[in-house]
Structure formats: structure tokens, C-alpha cells
Amino acid sequence: MSPETGSTDHEEAAGHVRLRLDIAYDGTDFHGWARQKDPDIRTVEGEITDRLSLIFREPVTLTVAGRTDAGVHASGQVAHVDVPAAVLGQRSIAGDPARLVPRLRKLLEPDVIVRACSFAPAGFDARFSALRRHYRYRVTTSPSGALPTRARDTAVWPKPVELDRLNATAARLVGLNDFAAFCKPREHATTVRDLQTFTWHDVSTPAEPQLYEARVSADAFCWSMVRSLVGCCLAVGEGRREPDFAHALLSETSRSSAVPVAPACGLSLVGVDYPAPGELAARAATTRTRRTVPAPPAHPGDARADGDRTAGGDPEDTLR
């Protein structure tokens, strides 16, 4: 392994090194993170890989911590890319990947930036090495709607809500659970997640009254999960549902039509946590293992009391 680059012997032998990219974007005009087959569909991954391929003069592939969907933003997205080591010797880069940042700024549109670029430590995988992802959701219930300068990252909810009810609902969802009721189905994908933090805060100002922010952290999120968690809380917060409604949903085994999905514009990925460099490879291996949610106590007629729910540890992190 190279102490300067953190690359593995295999990567060096193949003539490539791994780089970490820290990325931010306004998701309003993107059709999500993931590149589409149709080249005319604009995606964050497509924009960045096209520019990197231009710089490196060969196709590249990005691995990302969390694949956000259309309209979802990010200030703390993380990805990695394996690139030809020889290209880093270009005069414009001179062995310093940080020099890619201003080059990419000139090539990318203003609604997406690579905030930083560095050599990845040995064993780093942007997706599987992650310990947890952090999201924020901004929503206003003000009759006047969102402040115009924040309209692209602030959702509007049509009815007033009570903060205590929002937090009471969120508290019932924290923990290692099967969130099938909150996730749109994906074939062969697990819906077991460890929801570590879920709190609501009144962040109103004179210019932005009746403004609330949800702060949500988990080891990973499945398809539709964050916006469904938020929608569930808002339904309780406005009095349409009781707080126990959220906890009852954890016994469901498929997507529930009773859970509203909050608008995409309020959601932002704000950070991804990783372990110390020496623990990256072990974390990636652990993430890939199977996870088990203990079965509830057996009750007559309870079809789900016949065993634990298990699921692969693949943290597919796609937000709808």
C-alpha cells in the first residue's frame, strides 16, 4: 500500500488509485443521483462522471454513499472513484487530487460542485464503509408558504402542526426495525434499518414563521423512507393521526398506503460518518452481513410471530 495515496496493492498494480469526492448539489433540476440509460435525462452522477471522464480520458464509475432521488438536495454527499494513477501526473494536477476541484468547477453547472477531492484511505468504500447518513428536512406551515429565497429547499405543508406531536411520533420509530411500511418496494432489497436519531425542531425566524426541521440519522435509508417518516409525523402533527399510528406501522410487512410521502424539495443529505481509517475495511465487511430484527412476542393469530425477520446488510440508500 502506498502511504501517500492509501491505495491498495491491487489498485496500484492495476494502475489506478481511489479518490474520495465530497459533493453538494441543488437537486431541483436533477432527475436524482443515479445515471439513467437515456443520456438526455440529467442526473448528478451523469454530470460528474462525464466531466471526470473528460479529464481522465477514459470512462469512470462513481460509488456513492446515498443515491438521492429527483428534487432531493445534498451538502454532504460522499463518493469514491478509481482513476488512472498516471493521469494525476498531468501538469494541471501534479499529483494533487485537490487540483481537480477548480477544474471541475469550470466544467460543471453551478447547481452541483465537488467541494473536496482527496486520496481515499486504504479500505475506503463510500457506500459500504459508512457508519451512518444524516438528513435534514425543512418544512413550513406558514399560510404564505416558503420564503422565496428558500423555496427550492423548503417544503410547504398545508395545515399547522404541533411540535410535541411531531417529536412523540418520531420517538416511536427510533431503533432497529423493519421499515417496510415506509419504503417503496425494491426487489431483493432489505427494509431493515437502524434509525438512530429522529427529532423535530422549531427553527422559525421573523422572516420564516412556522418553520420546522426534522433531523434524521440512520445506518442507511431505503427507497422512500425519509420522506415517508416525515410524512407520517406531519400527519400526526396536524391531528389527522394519533402518535401510536407510527409504532403500529412497524408491524407491517409492505408499503402502507396510509403513510403520506412528504415533498422531495424539503430533503437534504447533510453528512456521512465513517470510522477511523484503520477500521474502514472491517466496517465494509460488517455492513454486508445479514441483520436480524427480533420477532415480537407470539400472539394468537399473529402471522409474524413465527421467527425473526432477517435481511441482507446491503445499505441501498435511495430516496424517493
PDB file of N, CA and C in Angstrom, residues 191-250:
ATOM      1  N   THR A 191     -35.515  -3.941   3.996  1.00  0.00           N
ATOM      2  CA  THR A 191     -36.101  -2.727   4.569  1.00  0.00           C
ATOM      3  C   THR A 191     -35.787  -2.622   6.061  1.00  0.00           C
ATOM      4  N   VAL A 192     -34.844  -3.431   6.543  1.00  0.00           N
ATOM      5  CA  VAL A 192     -34.397  -3.365   7.932  1.00  0.00           C
ATOM      6  C   VAL A 192     -33.355  -2.255   8.057  1.00  0.00           C
ATOM      7  N   ARG A 193     -33.593  -1.326   8.971  1.00  0.00           N
ATOM      8  CA  ARG A 193     -32.695  -0.197   9.166  1.00  0.00           C
ATOM      9  C   ARG A 193     -32.577   0.125  10.660  1.00  0.00           C
ATOM     10  N   ASP A 194     -31.453   0.710  11.029  1.00  0.00           N
ATOM     11  CA  ASP A 194     -31.247   1.181  12.402  1.00  0.00           C
ATOM     12  C   ASP A 194     -31.417   2.694  12.391  1.00  0.00           C
ATOM     13  N   LEU A 195     -32.602   3.151  12.754  1.00  0.00           N
ATOM     14  CA  LEU A 195     -32.888   4.580  12.827  1.00  0.00           C
ATOM     15  C   LEU A 195     -32.353   5.079  14.164  1.00  0.00           C
ATOM     16  N   GLN A 196     -31.273   5.843  14.122  1.00  0.00           N
ATOM     17  CA  GLN A 196     -30.535   6.194  15.328  1.00  0.00           C
ATOM     18  C   GLN A 196     -30.987   7.506  15.957  1.00  0.00           C
ATOM     19  N   THR A 197     -31.385   8.445  15.136  1.00  0.00           N
ATOM     20  CA  THR A 197     -31.846   9.747  15.631  1.00  0.00           C
ATOM     21  C   THR A 197     -32.978  10.252  14.754  1.00  0.00           C
ATOM     22  N   PHE A 198     -34.031  10.751  15.398  1.00  0.00           N
ATOM     23  CA  PHE A 198     -35.136  11.351  14.654  1.00  0.00           C
ATOM     24  C   PHE A 198     -35.782  12.381  15.578  1.00  0.00           C
ATOM     25  N   THR A 199     -35.499  13.659  15.336  1.00  0.00           N
ATOM     26  CA  THR A 199     -36.037  14.728  16.177  1.00  0.00           C
ATOM     27  C   THR A 199     -36.562  15.867  15.299  1.00  0.00           C
ATOM     28  N   TRP A 200     -37.490  16.630  15.883  1.00  0.00           N
ATOM     29  CA  TRP A 200     -38.056  17.790  15.203  1.00  0.00           C
ATOM     30  C   TRP A 200     -37.721  19.054  15.990  1.00  0.00           C
ATOM     31  N   HIS A 201     -37.519  20.163  15.263  1.00  0.00           N
ATOM     32  CA  HIS A 201     -37.130  21.418  15.890  1.00  0.00           C
ATOM     33  C   HIS A 201     -37.868  22.578  15.230  1.00  0.00           C
ATOM     34  N   ASP A 202     -38.312  23.511  16.057  1.00  0.00           N
ATOM     35  CA  ASP A 202     -38.904  24.745  15.553  1.00  0.00           C
ATOM     36  C   ASP A 202     -37.752  25.705  15.249  1.00  0.00           C
ATOM     37  N   VAL A 203     -37.535  26.006  13.980  1.00  0.00           N
ATOM     38  CA  VAL A 203     -36.425  26.877  13.577  1.00  0.00           C
ATOM     39  C   VAL A 203     -36.959  28.169  12.962  1.00  0.00           C
ATOM     40  N   SER A 204     -38.136  28.573  13.414  1.00  0.00           N
ATOM     41  CA  SER A 204     -38.778  29.772  12.874  1.00  0.00           C
ATOM     42  C   SER A 204     -37.950  31.026  13.133  1.00  0.00           C
ATOM     43  N   THR A 205     -38.063  31.961  12.227  1.00  0.00           N
ATOM     44  CA  THR A 205     -37.489  33.301  12.365  1.00  0.00           C
ATOM     45  C   THR A 205     -38.585  34.285  11.953  1.00  0.00           C
ATOM     46  N   PRO A 206     -38.384  35.574  12.213  1.00  0.00           N
ATOM     47  CA  PRO A 206     -39.388  36.545  11.751  1.00  0.00           C
ATOM     48  C   PRO A 206     -39.654  36.454  10.249  1.00  0.00           C
ATOM     49  N   ALA A 207     -38.604  36.163   9.478  1.00  0.00           N
ATOM     50  CA  ALA A 207     -38.774  36.058   8.027  1.00  0.00           C
ATOM     51  C   ALA A 207     -39.355  34.718   7.597  1.00  0.00           C
ATOM     52  N   GLU A 208     -39.191  33.699   8.465  1.00  0.00           N
ATOM     53  CA  GLU A 208     -39.688  32.361   8.141  1.00  0.00           C
ATOM     54  C   GLU A 208     -40.478  31.801   9.332  1.00  0.00           C
ATOM     55  N   PRO A 209     -41.705  32.243   9.501  1.00  0.00           N
ATOM     56  CA  PRO A 209     -42.520  31.747  10.613  1.00  0.00           C
ATOM     57  C   PRO A 209     -43.010  30.330  10.348  1.00  0.00           C
ATOM     58  N   GLN A 210     -43.353  29.631  11.437  1.00  0.00           N
ATOM     59  CA  GLN A 210     -43.909  28.290  11.362  1.00  0.00           C
ATOM     60  C   GLN A 210     -43.017  27.358  10.519  1.00  0.00           C
ATOM     61  N   LEU A 211     -41.730  27.438  10.805  1.00  0.00           N
ATOM     62  CA  LEU A 211     -40.747  26.638  10.072  1.00  0.00           C
ATOM     63  C   LEU A 211     -40.209  25.540  10.982  1.00  0.00           C
ATOM     64  N   TYR A 212     -40.193  24.315  10.484  1.00  0.00           N
ATOM     65  CA  TYR A 212     -39.750  23.158  11.265  1.00  0.00           C
ATOM     66  C   TYR A 212     -38.671  22.401  10.508  1.00  0.00           C
ATOM     67  N   GLU A 213     -37.790  21.784  11.286  1.00  0.00           N
ATOM     68  CA  GLU A 213     -36.709  20.991  10.692  1.00  0.00           C
ATOM     69  C   GLU A 213     -36.650  19.624  11.360  1.00  0.00           C
ATOM     70  N   ALA A 214     -36.712  18.582  10.566  1.00  0.00           N
ATOM     71  CA  ALA A 214     -36.525  17.221  11.053  1.00  0.00           C
ATOM     72  C   ALA A 214     -35.066  16.839  10.852  1.00  0.00           C
ATOM     73  N   ARG A 215     -34.476  16.216  11.872  1.00  0.00           N
ATOM     74  CA  ARG A 215     -33.087  15.756  11.799  1.00  0.00           C
ATOM     75  C   ARG A 215     -33.103  14.247  11.964  1.00  0.00           C
ATOM     76  N   VAL A 216     -32.670  13.565  10.917  1.00  0.00           N
ATOM     77  CA  VAL A 216     -32.827  12.118  10.833  1.00  0.00           C
ATOM     78  C   VAL A 216     -31.482  11.477  10.525  1.00  0.00           C
ATOM     79  N   SER A 217     -31.094  10.488  11.326  1.00  0.00           N
ATOM     80  CA  SER A 217     -29.838   9.771  11.109  1.00  0.00           C
ATOM     81  C   SER A 217     -30.085   8.271  11.231  1.00  0.00           C
ATOM     82  N   ALA A 218     -29.447   7.498  10.351  1.00  0.00           N
ATOM     83  CA  ALA A 218     -29.559   6.039  10.390  1.00  0.00           C
ATOM     84  C   ALA A 218     -28.352   5.434   9.730  1.00  0.00           C
ATOM     85  N   ASP A 219     -28.182   4.115   9.930  1.00  0.00           N
ATOM     86  CA  ASP A 219     -27.066   3.453   9.262  1.00  0.00           C
ATOM     87  C   ASP A 219     -27.243   3.526   7.750  1.00  0.00           C
ATOM     88  N   ALA A 220     -28.488   3.499   7.286  1.00  0.00           N
ATOM     89  CA  ALA A 220     -28.815   3.647   5.874  1.00  0.00           C
ATOM     90  C   ALA A 220     -30.307   3.880   5.767  1.00  0.00           C
ATOM     91  N   PHE A 221     -30.758   4.271   4.582  1.00  0.00           N
ATOM     92  CA  PHE A 221     -32.178   4.506   4.347  1.00  0.00           C
ATOM     93  C   PHE A 221     -32.601   3.775   3.086  1.00  0.00           C
ATOM     94  N   CYS A 222     -33.774   3.193   3.126  1.00  0.00           N
ATOM     95  CA  CYS A 222     -34.272   2.509   1.938  1.00  0.00           C
ATOM     96  C   CYS A 222     -35.135   3.457   1.110  1.00  0.00           C
ATOM     97  N   TRP A 223     -35.622   2.946  -0.001  1.00  0.00           N
ATOM     98  CA  TRP A 223     -36.333   3.719  -1.001  1.00  0.00           C
ATOM     99  C   TRP A 223     -37.595   4.335  -0.407  1.00  0.00           C
ATOM    100  N   SER A 224     -37.668   5.662  -0.354  1.00  0.00           N
ATOM    101  CA  SER A 224     -38.829   6.427   0.112  1.00  0.00           C
ATOM    102  C   SER A 224     -38.866   6.629   1.619  1.00  0.00           C
ATOM    103  N   MET A 225     -37.904   6.094   2.360  1.00  0.00           N
ATOM    104  CA  MET A 225     -38.032   6.020   3.807  1.00  0.00           C
ATOM    105  C   MET A 225     -38.085   7.381   4.499  1.00  0.00           C
ATOM    106  N   VAL A 226     -37.154   8.279   4.222  1.00  0.00           N
ATOM    107  CA  VAL A 226     -37.102   9.537   4.963  1.00  0.00           C
ATOM    108  C   VAL A 226     -38.348  10.375   4.720  1.00  0.00           C
ATOM    109  N   ARG A 227     -38.741  10.508   3.475  1.00  0.00           N
ATOM    110  CA  ARG A 227     -39.916  11.322   3.172  1.00  0.00           C
ATOM    111  C   ARG A 227     -41.192  10.704   3.744  1.00  0.00           C
ATOM    112  N   SER A 228     -41.224   9.384   3.860  1.00  0.00           N
ATOM    113  CA  SER A 228     -42.382   8.720   4.465  1.00  0.00           C
ATOM    114  C   SER A 228     -42.389   8.900   5.976  1.00  0.00           C
ATOM    115  N   LEU A 229     -41.213   8.822   6.607  1.00  0.00           N
ATOM    116  CA  LEU A 229     -41.124   9.089   8.046  1.00  0.00           C
ATOM    117  C   LEU A 229     -41.599  10.506   8.347  1.00  0.00           C
ATOM    118  N   VAL A 230     -41.149  11.449   7.549  1.00  0.00           N
ATOM    119  CA  VAL A 230     -41.550  12.845   7.727  1.00  0.00           C
ATOM    120  C   VAL A 230     -43.053  13.002   7.506  1.00  0.00           C
ATOM    121  N   GLY A 231     -43.569  12.395   6.436  1.00  0.00           N
ATOM    122  CA  GLY A 231     -44.994  12.487   6.148  1.00  0.00           C
ATOM    123  C   GLY A 231     -45.851  11.900   7.255  1.00  0.00           C
ATOM    124  N   CYS A 232     -45.392  10.795   7.833  1.00  0.00           N
ATOM    125  CA  CYS A 232     -46.105  10.169   8.952  1.00  0.00           C
ATOM    126  C   CYS A 232     -46.182  11.128  10.129  1.00  0.00           C
ATOM    127  N   CYS A 233     -45.061  11.743  10.463  1.00  0.00           N
ATOM    128  CA  CYS A 233     -45.032  12.686  11.593  1.00  0.00           C
ATOM    129  C   CYS A 233     -45.930  13.895  11.334  1.00  0.00           C
ATOM    130  N   LEU A 234     -45.905  14.413  10.127  1.00  0.00           N
ATOM    131  CA  LEU A 234     -46.729  15.572   9.812  1.00  0.00           C
ATOM    132  C   LEU A 234     -48.219  15.249   9.899  1.00  0.00           C
ATOM    133  N   ALA A 235     -48.579  14.024   9.492  1.00  0.00           N
ATOM    134  CA  ALA A 235     -49.981  13.615   9.603  1.00  0.00           C
ATOM    135  C   ALA A 235     -50.422  13.570  11.059  1.00  0.00           C
ATOM    136  N   VAL A 236     -49.545  13.104  11.939  1.00  0.00           N
ATOM    137  CA  VAL A 236     -49.847  13.096  13.365  1.00  0.00           C
ATOM    138  C   VAL A 236     -49.812  14.522  13.917  1.00  0.00           C
ATOM    139  N   GLY A 237     -48.817  15.294  13.467  1.00  0.00           N
ATOM    140  CA  GLY A 237     -48.668  16.659  13.962  1.00  0.00           C
ATOM    141  C   GLY A 237     -49.869  17.533  13.689  1.00  0.00           C
ATOM    142  N   GLU A 238     -50.559  17.305  12.591  1.00  0.00           N
ATOM    143  CA  GLU A 238     -51.732  18.111  12.258  1.00  0.00           C
ATOM    144  C   GLU A 238     -53.002  17.557  12.892  1.00  0.00           C
ATOM    145  N   GLY A 239     -52.900  16.387  13.556  1.00  0.00           N
ATOM    146  CA  GLY A 239     -54.042  15.809  14.248  1.00  0.00           C
ATOM    147  C   GLY A 239     -54.831  14.806  13.448  1.00  0.00           C
ATOM    148  N   ARG A 240     -54.380  14.520  12.220  1.00  0.00           N
ATOM    149  CA  ARG A 240     -55.095  13.552  11.400  1.00  0.00           C
ATOM    150  C   ARG A 240     -54.919  12.129  11.914  1.00  0.00           C
ATOM    151  N   ARG A 241     -53.761  11.864  12.558  1.00  0.00           N
ATOM    152  CA  ARG A 241     -53.464  10.548  13.128  1.00  0.00           C
ATOM    153  C   ARG A 241     -53.006  10.712  14.569  1.00  0.00           C
ATOM    154  N   GLU A 242     -53.077   9.626  15.345  1.00  0.00           N
ATOM    155  CA  GLU A 242     -52.578   9.612  16.704  1.00  0.00           C
ATOM    156  C   GLU A 242     -51.123   9.131  16.707  1.00  0.00           C
ATOM    157  N   PRO A 243     -50.306   9.524  17.713  1.00  0.00           N
ATOM    158  CA  PRO A 243     -48.894   9.137  17.738  1.00  0.00           C
ATOM    159  C   PRO A 243     -48.654   7.636  17.646  1.00  0.00           C
ATOM    160  N   ASP A 244     -49.521   6.818  18.210  1.00  0.00           N
ATOM    161  CA  ASP A 244     -49.330   5.373  18.158  1.00  0.00           C
ATOM    162  C   ASP A 244     -49.451   4.819  16.747  1.00  0.00           C
ATOM    163  N   PHE A 245     -50.000   5.612  15.854  1.00  0.00           N
ATOM    164  CA  PHE A 245     -50.117   5.213  14.453  1.00  0.00           C
ATOM    165  C   PHE A 245     -48.753   4.830  13.881  1.00  0.00           C
ATOM    166  N   ALA A 246     -47.717   5.589  14.231  1.00  0.00           N
ATOM    167  CA  ALA A 246     -46.379   5.332  13.707  1.00  0.00           C
ATOM    168  C   ALA A 246     -45.840   3.989  14.185  1.00  0.00           C
ATOM    169  N   HIS A 247     -45.961   3.735  15.489  1.00  0.00           N
ATOM    170  CA  HIS A 247     -45.431   2.488  16.040  1.00  0.00           C
ATOM    171  C   HIS A 247     -46.166   1.279  15.459  1.00  0.00           C
ATOM    172  N   ALA A 248     -47.470   1.401  15.268  1.00  0.00           N
ATOM    173  CA  ALA A 248     -48.246   0.296  14.713  1.00  0.00           C
ATOM    174  C   ALA A 248     -47.782  -0.069  13.311  1.00  0.00           C
ATOM    175  N   LEU A 249     -47.296   0.911  12.576  1.00  0.00           N
ATOM    176  CA  LEU A 249     -46.843   0.649  11.212  1.00  0.00           C
ATOM    177  C   LEU A 249     -45.624  -0.265  11.163  1.00  0.00           C
ATOM    178  N   LEU A 250     -44.862  -0.335  12.256  1.00  0.00           N
ATOM    179  CA  LEU A 250     -43.668  -1.169  12.270  1.00  0.00           C
ATOM    180  C   LEU A 250     -43.996  -2.651  12.225  1.00  0.00           C
TER     181      LEU A 250
END
